[in-house]
XYZ file of C-alpha atoms in Angstrom:
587
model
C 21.485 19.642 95.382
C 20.528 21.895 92.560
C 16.946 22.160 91.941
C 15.988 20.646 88.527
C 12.834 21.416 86.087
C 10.937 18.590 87.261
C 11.740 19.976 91.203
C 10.247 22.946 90.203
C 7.147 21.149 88.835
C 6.497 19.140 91.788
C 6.460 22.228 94.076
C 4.291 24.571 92.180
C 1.734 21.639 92.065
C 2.070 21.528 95.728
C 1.407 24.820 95.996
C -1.685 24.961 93.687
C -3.094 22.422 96.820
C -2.337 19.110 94.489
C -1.299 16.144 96.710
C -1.995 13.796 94.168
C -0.837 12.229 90.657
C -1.745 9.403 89.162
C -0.006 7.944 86.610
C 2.999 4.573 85.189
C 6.966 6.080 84.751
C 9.132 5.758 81.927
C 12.411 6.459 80.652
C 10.549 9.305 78.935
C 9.622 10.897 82.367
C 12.091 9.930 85.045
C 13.103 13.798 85.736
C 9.772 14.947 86.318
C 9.920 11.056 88.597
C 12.521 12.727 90.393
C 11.461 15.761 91.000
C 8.080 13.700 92.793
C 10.526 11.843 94.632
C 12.131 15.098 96.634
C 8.487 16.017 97.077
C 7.108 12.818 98.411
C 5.783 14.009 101.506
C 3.775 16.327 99.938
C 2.683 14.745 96.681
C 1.625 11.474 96.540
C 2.277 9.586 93.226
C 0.017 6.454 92.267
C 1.247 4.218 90.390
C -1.143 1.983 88.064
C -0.884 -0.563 85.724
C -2.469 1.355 82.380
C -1.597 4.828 81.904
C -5.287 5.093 80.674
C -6.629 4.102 84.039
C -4.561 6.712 85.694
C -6.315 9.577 83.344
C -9.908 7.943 83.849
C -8.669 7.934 88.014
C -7.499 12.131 88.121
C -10.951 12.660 86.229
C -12.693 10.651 88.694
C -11.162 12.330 91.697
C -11.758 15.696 89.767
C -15.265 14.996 89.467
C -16.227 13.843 92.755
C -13.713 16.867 94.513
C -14.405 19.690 92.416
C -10.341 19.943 92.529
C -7.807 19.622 89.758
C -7.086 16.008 88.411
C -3.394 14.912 87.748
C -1.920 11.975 85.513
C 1.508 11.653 84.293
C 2.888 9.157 81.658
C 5.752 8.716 79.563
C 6.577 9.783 75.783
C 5.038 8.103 72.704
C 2.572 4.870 73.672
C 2.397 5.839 77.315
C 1.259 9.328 76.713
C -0.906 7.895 73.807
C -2.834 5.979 76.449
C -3.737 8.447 78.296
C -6.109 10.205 75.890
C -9.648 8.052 76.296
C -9.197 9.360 79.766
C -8.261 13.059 79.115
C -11.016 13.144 76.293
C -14.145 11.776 78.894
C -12.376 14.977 81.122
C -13.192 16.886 78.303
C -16.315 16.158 77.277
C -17.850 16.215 81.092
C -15.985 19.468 81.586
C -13.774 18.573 84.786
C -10.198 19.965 85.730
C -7.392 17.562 84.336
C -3.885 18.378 84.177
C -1.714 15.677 81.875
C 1.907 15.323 82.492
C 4.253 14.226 79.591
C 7.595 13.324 78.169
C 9.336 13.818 75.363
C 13.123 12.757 73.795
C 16.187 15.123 74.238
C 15.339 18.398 72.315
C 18.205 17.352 70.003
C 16.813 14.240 68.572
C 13.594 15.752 67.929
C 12.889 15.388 64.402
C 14.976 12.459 63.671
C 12.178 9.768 63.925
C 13.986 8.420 67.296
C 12.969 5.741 69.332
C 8.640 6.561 70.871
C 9.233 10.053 69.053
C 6.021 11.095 69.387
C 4.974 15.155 68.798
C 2.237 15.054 71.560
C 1.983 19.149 71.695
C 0.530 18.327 68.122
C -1.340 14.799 69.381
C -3.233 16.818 72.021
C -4.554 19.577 69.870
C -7.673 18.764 70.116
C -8.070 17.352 73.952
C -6.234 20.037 75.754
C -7.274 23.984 75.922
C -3.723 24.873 77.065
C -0.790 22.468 75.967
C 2.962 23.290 75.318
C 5.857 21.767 74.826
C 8.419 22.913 77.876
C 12.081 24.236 75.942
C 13.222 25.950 78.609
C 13.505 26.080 82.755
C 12.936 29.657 82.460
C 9.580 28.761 81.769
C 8.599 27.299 85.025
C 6.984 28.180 87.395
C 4.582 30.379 84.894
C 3.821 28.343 82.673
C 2.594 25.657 84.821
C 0.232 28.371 86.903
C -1.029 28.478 82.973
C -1.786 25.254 82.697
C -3.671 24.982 86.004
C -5.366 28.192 85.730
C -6.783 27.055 82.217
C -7.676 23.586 83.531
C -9.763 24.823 86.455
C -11.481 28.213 85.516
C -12.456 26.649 82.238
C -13.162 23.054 83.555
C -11.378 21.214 80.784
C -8.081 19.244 79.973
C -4.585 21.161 79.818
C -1.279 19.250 78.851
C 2.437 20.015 79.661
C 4.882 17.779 77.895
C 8.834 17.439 78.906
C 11.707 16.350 76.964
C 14.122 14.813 78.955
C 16.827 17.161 79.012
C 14.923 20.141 79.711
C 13.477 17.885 83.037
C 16.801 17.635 84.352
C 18.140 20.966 83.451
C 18.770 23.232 86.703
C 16.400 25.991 86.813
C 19.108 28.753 86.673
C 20.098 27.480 82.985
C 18.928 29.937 80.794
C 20.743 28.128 77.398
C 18.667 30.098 75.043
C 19.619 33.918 76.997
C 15.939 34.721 76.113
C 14.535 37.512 78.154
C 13.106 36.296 81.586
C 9.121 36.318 81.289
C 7.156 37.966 84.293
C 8.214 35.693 87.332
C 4.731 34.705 89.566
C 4.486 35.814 93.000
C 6.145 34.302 95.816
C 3.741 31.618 97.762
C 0.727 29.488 97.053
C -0.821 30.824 93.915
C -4.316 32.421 94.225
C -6.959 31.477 91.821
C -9.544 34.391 91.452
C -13.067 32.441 90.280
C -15.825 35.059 91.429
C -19.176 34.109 90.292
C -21.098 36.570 88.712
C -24.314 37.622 89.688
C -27.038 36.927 86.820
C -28.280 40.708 85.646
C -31.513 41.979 87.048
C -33.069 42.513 83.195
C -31.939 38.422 82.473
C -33.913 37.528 85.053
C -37.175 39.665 85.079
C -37.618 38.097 81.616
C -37.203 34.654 82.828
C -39.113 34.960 85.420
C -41.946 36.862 82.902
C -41.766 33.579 80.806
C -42.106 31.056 83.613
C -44.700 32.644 85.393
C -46.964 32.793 82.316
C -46.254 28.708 81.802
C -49.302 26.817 82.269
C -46.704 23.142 81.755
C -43.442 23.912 83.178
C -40.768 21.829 83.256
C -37.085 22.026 84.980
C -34.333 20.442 83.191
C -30.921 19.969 85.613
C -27.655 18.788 84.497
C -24.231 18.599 86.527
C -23.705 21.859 86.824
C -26.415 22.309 89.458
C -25.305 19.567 92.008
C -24.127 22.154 94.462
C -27.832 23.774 94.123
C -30.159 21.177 95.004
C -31.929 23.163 97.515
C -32.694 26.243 95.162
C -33.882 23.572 92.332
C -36.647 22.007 94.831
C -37.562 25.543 95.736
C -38.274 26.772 92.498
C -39.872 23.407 91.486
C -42.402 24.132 94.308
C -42.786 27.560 93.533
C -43.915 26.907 90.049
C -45.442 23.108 90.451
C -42.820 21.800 87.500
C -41.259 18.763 87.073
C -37.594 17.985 87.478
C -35.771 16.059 84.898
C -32.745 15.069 85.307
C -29.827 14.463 83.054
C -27.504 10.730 83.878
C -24.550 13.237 85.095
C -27.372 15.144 87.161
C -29.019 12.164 88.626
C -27.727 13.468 92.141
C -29.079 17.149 91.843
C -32.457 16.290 93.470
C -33.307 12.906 95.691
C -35.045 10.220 93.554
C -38.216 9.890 95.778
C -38.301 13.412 96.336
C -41.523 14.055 95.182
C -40.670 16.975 92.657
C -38.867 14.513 90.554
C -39.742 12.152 87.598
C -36.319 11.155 86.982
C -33.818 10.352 84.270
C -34.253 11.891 80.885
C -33.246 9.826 77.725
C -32.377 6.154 76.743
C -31.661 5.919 80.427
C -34.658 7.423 81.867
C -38.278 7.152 82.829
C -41.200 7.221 81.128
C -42.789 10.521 83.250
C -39.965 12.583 82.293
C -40.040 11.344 78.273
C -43.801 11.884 78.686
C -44.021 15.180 80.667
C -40.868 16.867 77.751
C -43.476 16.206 75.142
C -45.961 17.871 77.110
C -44.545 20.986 78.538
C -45.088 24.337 77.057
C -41.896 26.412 79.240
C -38.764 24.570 79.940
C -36.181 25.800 82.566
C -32.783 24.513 81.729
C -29.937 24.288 84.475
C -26.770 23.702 84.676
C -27.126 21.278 81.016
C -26.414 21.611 77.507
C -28.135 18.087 77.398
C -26.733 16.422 74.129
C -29.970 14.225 72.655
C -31.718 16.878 70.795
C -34.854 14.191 70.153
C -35.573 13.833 73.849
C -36.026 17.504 74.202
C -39.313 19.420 73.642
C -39.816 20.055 69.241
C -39.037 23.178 67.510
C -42.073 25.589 68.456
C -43.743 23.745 71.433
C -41.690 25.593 74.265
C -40.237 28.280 75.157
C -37.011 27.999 77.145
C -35.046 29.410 79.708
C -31.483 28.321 80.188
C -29.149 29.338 83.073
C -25.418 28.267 82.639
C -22.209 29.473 84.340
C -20.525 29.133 80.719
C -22.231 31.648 77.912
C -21.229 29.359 75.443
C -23.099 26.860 75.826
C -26.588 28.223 76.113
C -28.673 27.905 73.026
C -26.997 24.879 72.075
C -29.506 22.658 71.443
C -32.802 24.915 71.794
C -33.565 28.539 70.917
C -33.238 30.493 74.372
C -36.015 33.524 74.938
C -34.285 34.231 78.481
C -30.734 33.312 78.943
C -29.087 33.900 82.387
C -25.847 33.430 82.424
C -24.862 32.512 85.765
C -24.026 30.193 88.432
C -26.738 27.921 89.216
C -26.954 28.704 92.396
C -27.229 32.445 92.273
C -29.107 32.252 88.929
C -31.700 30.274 90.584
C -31.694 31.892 94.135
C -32.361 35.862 92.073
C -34.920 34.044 89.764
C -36.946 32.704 92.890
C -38.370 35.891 94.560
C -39.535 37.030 91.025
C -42.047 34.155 90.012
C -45.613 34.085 90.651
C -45.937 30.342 91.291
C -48.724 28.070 89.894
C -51.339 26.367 90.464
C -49.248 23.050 90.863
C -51.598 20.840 88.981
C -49.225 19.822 86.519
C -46.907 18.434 88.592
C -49.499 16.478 90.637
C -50.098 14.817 87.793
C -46.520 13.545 87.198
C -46.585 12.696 90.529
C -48.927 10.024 90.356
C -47.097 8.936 87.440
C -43.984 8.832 88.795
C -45.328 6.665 91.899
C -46.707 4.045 89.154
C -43.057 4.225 87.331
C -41.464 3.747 90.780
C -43.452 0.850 91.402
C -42.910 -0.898 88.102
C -39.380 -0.756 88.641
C -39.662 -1.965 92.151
C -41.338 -5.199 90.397
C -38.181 -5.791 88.103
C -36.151 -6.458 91.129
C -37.654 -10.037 91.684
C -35.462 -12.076 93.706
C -37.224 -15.166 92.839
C -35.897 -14.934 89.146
C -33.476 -17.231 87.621
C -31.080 -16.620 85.915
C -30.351 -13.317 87.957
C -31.856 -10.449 86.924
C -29.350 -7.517 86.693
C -32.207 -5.518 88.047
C -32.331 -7.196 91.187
C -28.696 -7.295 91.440
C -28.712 -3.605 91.399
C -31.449 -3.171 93.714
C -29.635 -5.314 96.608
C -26.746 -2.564 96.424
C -29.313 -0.059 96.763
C -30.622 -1.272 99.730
C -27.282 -2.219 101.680
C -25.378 0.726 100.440
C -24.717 3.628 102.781
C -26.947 7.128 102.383
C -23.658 8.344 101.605
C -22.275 6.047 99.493
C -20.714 6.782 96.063
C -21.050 4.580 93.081
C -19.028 4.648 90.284
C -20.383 2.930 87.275
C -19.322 1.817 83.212
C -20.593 2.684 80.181
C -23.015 -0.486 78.786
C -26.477 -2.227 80.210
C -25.393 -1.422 83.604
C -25.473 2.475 82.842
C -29.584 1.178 83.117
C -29.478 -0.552 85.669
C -27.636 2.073 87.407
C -29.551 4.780 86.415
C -32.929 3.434 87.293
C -32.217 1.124 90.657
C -29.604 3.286 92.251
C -31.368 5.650 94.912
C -29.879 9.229 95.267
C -30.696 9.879 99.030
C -28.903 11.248 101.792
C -25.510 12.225 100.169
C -25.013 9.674 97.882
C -23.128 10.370 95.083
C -23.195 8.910 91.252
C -20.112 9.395 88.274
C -19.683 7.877 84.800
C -18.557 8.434 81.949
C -21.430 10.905 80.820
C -21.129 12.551 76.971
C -17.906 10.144 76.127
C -19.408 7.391 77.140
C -16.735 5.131 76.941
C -15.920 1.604 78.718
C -13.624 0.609 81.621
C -13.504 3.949 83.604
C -15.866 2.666 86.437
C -13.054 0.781 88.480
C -10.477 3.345 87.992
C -13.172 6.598 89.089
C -13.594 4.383 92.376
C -9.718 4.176 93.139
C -9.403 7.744 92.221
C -12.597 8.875 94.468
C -11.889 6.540 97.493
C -8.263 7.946 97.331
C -9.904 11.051 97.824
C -12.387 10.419 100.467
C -10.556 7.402 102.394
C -13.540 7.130 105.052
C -16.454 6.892 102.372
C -18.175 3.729 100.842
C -17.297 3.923 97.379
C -18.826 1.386 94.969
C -17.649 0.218 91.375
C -20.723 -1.335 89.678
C -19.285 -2.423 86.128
C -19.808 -5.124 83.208
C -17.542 -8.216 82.549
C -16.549 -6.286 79.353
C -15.273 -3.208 80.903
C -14.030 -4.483 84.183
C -11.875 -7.024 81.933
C -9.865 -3.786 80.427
C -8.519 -2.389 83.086
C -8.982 -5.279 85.450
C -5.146 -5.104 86.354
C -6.198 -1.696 88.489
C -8.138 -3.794 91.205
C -4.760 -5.058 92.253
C -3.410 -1.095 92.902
C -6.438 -0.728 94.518
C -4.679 -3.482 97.014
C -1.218 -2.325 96.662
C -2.734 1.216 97.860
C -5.155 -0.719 100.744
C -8.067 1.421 99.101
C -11.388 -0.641 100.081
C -12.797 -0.112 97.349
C -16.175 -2.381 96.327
C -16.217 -4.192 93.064
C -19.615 -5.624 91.989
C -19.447 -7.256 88.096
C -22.412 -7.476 86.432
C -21.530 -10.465 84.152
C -23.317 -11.718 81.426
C -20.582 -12.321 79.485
C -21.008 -10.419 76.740
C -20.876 -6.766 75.475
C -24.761 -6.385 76.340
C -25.248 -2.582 75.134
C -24.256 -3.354 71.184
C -26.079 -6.684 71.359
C -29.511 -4.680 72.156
C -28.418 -1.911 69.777
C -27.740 -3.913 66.763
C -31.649 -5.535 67.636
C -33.020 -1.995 68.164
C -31.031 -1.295 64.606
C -32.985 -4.146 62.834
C -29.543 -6.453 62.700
C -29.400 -10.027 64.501
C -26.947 -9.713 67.097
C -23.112 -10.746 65.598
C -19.730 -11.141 67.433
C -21.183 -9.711 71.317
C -21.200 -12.568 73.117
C -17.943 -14.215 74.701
C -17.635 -17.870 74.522
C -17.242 -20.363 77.475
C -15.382 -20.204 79.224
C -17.226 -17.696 80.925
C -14.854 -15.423 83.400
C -14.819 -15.920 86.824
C -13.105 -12.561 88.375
C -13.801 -13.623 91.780
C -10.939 -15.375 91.001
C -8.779 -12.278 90.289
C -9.680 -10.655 92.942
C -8.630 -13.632 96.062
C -5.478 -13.984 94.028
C -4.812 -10.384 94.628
C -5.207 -11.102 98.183
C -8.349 -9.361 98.461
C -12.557 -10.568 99.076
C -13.766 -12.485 96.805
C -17.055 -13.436 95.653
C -18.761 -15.507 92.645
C -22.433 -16.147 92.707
C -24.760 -18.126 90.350
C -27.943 -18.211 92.365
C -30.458 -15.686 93.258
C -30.669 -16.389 97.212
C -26.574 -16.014 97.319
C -27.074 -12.350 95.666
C -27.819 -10.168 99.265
C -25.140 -12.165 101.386
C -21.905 -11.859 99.594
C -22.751 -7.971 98.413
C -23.299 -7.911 102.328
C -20.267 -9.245 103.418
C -18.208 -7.234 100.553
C -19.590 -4.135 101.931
C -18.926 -5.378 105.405
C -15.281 -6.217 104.115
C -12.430 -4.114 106.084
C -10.129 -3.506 102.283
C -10.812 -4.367 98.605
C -13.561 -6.503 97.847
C -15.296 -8.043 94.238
C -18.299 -9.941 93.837
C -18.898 -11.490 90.465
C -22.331 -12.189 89.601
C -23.706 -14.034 86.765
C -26.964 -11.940 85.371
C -29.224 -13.029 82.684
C -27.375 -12.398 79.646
C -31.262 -11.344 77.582
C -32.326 -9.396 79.901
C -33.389 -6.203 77.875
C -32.454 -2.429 78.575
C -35.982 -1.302 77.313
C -36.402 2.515 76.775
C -38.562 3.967 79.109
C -41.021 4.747 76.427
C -40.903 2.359 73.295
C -41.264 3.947 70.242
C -43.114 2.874 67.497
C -39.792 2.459 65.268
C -37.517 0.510 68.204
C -40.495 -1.833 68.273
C -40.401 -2.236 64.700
C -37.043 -2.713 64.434
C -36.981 -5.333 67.689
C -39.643 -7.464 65.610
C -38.309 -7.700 62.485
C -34.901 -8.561 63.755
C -36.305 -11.369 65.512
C -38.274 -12.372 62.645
C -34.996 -12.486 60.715
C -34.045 -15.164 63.404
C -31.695 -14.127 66.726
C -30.084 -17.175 68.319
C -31.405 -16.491 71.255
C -34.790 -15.280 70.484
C -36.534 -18.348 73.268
C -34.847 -16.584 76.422
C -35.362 -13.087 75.295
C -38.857 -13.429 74.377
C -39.267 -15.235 78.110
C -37.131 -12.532 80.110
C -39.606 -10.092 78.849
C -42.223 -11.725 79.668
C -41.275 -12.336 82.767
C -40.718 -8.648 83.206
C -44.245 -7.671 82.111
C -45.939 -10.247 84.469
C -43.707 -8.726 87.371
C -44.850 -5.298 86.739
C -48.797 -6.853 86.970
C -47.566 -8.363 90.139
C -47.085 -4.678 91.504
């Protein structure tokens, strides 16, 4: 049997170490189908029920494996669908390769049926993309695509028209000459990380030994440096802030740490930015400029593995560009250290933040506080648990009840910020790492999007854990048109209210719906507990407020005079918040 384009396709992936793709056929694909079929022992192919599931699910496994990503859809609307996936890729800078069709090469042009240009379509997503026109092009121009996609962290796209996916690779129709042919064997990809330069770093570490208020700032590209982070923390008594994407970088109780930085965050971090006088940025181009210290009041060091992005949002005295590792490891024997009062401080803070949030998780509230909700998967989770969440009120909850200890891991949808990829990261990630607990803590709104990928999470026996925080209603844009000085319009559902329990027994998996407090800790035990797929659907208080960890005089302002204007349900927010504030007495 001859070997055909998409043959040759499926075997260079192979060889590049992918055993994965994710993705829905079509006409528009069925070569490059084929050539996965003779491969099937090696390369597994996924199917799901959205095509932009199966993006959100390679950039999920691409995240949590460091590897490269792979989707595959079909020409015009399939390949359309993939792109909220490929653009949260993107924007969190993780390896994605997208797989495409296109019509015959001689109907292009003649508005046929799904003629879609995507080479054009993806301009903007993907830092390599090309239209295939000839076999001669394979295997190079996939080693391009994969090269790009992992050395530069981002999104490449290869698109197929059908006749070139069938074509023999011997066919040279065009008698073009033959481009340099690869080496023989498993590609090798060459990613050396360079050492940071002695000069960089005797003026960081110049800067940060003359801070008197330093803080750290660490971002997802320092995961993989935790313990060099906590050592120079401790060497120079500052603060670590972390970004949402970074929340794993350092252990939340770890006593260096005050936490989230942003909407998201805690009040120590907000409190200790405004403070510091030297700020030591790793691994983070963090996006929200007004969170960061003012123009003038710091001067900052910024170590990043990608020159480009340093400066981006602060004028840099000492850049290092580096690896956060080795950036961090050269900088340490080179400071002073100080005299650590600063961060006791914060520390004391950071115990009293801890313990107001502790307070929020009061079982004995009803309706169920999302809060508590979050806090019972906290406590029955494994220390090495992953949790994949949505974008929405539960990005909060998340955020500020989940625990990072042991080697417990944390993805979402970070600078895109979009809805629906939480269920689809966990099928992708527990694909990945089959013996781990991986948990899926999403909203009604963006579980209901993709909802259809719990039942491939069945078909593909992944035991994945579902947990819906449902208060029926798209709870983010509700508290940001109040914070906006609006009255809340067209957020909440109407009855009747889902019940995706439901869904998830008629897919043959657990089950779970729970209205009362005391039911909360026994069916997310029994989920866990739960040999394959499980969802438990849990009606939270739909006014329960994602408050900023530091109010600001304007988002007050706002929140008053919306409420003046009259919000329907003005009675059970004002009481929810009360509530809250005599909890955190209680504590």
């Amino acid at each position: 049997m001859a070997e055909i384009v998409g043959e040759s396709l499926a075997k260079r992936l192979v060889e590049w170490g992918v055993d994965t793709v994710f993705g829905l056929p079509g006409d528009g694909i069925n070569g490059l189908m084929e050539g996965f079929r003779r491969h099937a022992e090696e390369i597994k192919f996924v199917l799901v029920h959205h095509e932009e599931a199966a993006a959100f699910m390679a950039t999920g496994y691409a995240k949590a494996t460091g590897r490269l990503g792979v989707c595959a859809a079909t020409s015009g609307p399939g390949a359309i669908h993939l792109l909220n996936g490929l653009y949260d890729a993107k924007l969190d800078h993780v390896p994605v390769l997208a797989i495409t069709g296109m019509q015959e090469t001689s109907v292009l042009g003649t508005r046929y049926q799904q003629e879609v240009h995507l080479d054009r379509l993806y301009e903007d997503v993907a830092d390599y993309n090309l239209m295939v026109t000839n076999p001669r092009q394979l295997p190079g121009v996939v080693d391009l695509a994969v090269r790009n996609a992992l050395v530069k962290k981002t999104v490449s796209h290869l698109t197929f028209p059908n006749d070139i996916q069938v074509a023999a690779m011997g066919e040279d129709p065009y008698r073009h000459p033959s481009p340099g042919r690869p080496l023989d064997g498993r590609p090798n990809l060459d990613r050396p990380h360079l050492p940071p330069g002695e000069e960089e770093l005797r003026a960081a570490a110049e800067l940060l030994n003359a801070a008197r208020r330093p803080v750290i700032l660490v971002g997802v590209g320092a995961l993989h440096a935790r313990d060099e982070v906590i050592a120079v923390a401790e060497k120079l008594g500052a603060p670590v802030v972390k970004t949402l994407l970074g929340k794993a970088v350092v252990p939340d109780e770890h006593p260096v740490t005050t936490g989230g930085l942003g909407l998201l965050g805690t009040k120590p971090s907000e409190e200790a930015m405004e403070e510091c006088d030297t700020l030591l940025m790793v691994g983070t181009s963090f996006p929200y400029a007004k969170y960061l210290p003012q123009p003038g009041q710091a001067r900052v060091v910024q170590i990043d593995s990608d020159p480009s992005l340093i400066g981006l949002r602060l004028p840099v005295e000492a850049p290092i560009a580096a690896d956060a590792k080795r950036g961090l490891r050269g900088l340490l024997p080179l400071l002073r250290g100080g005299d650590g009062s600063f961060l006791a401080r914060y520390r004391k803070e950071m115990d009293a933040w801890r313990a107001e949030m502790k307070s929020l998780r009061d079982e004995r509230r009803d309706p169920i506080a999302p809060q508590y909700l979050m806090g019972v998967v906290d406590d029955l989770a494994a220390d090495d648990a992953i949790l994949t969440c949505d974008s929405g009120t539960i990005a909060t909850w998340s955020a500020r009840h989940w625990t990072i200890r042991g080697d417990r891991r944390y993805y979402l949808s970070g600078n895109l910020a979009t809805m629906a990829p939480g269920l689809p990261y966990a099928i992708g990630i527990q694909h990945a790492f089959p013996g781990r607990q991986v948990i899926a803590f999403v909203g009604d709104g963006g579980f209901a999007m993709l909802m259809a990928e719990f039942l491939t999470a069945v078909r593909h026996e992944l035991p994945v854990k579902v947990i819906v925080n449902n208060n029926n209603a798209y709870g983010q844009i509700l508290w940001e048109q109040i914070i906006l000085g609006y009255p809340e319009y067209a957020v909440r559902h109407r009855r009747p209210e889902a019940d995706f329990a439901s869904w998830a027994r008629g897919c043959g998996a657990y089950g779970a719906k729970v209205t009362r407090p005391g039911d909360v800790a026994g069916a997310v035990r029994d989920a866990l507990a739960h040999g394959g797929p499980a969802l438990v659907d849990v009606d939270v208080n739909p006014n329960e407020p994602p408050m900023p960890g530091k109010v600001k005089y304007e988002q007050a302002k706002y929140f008053t005079e919306a409420f003046l204007r009259g919000q329907p349900h003005k009675a059970a927010t004002v009481a929810t918040v009360v509530r809250d504030k005599i909890s955190e007495l209680r504590a």
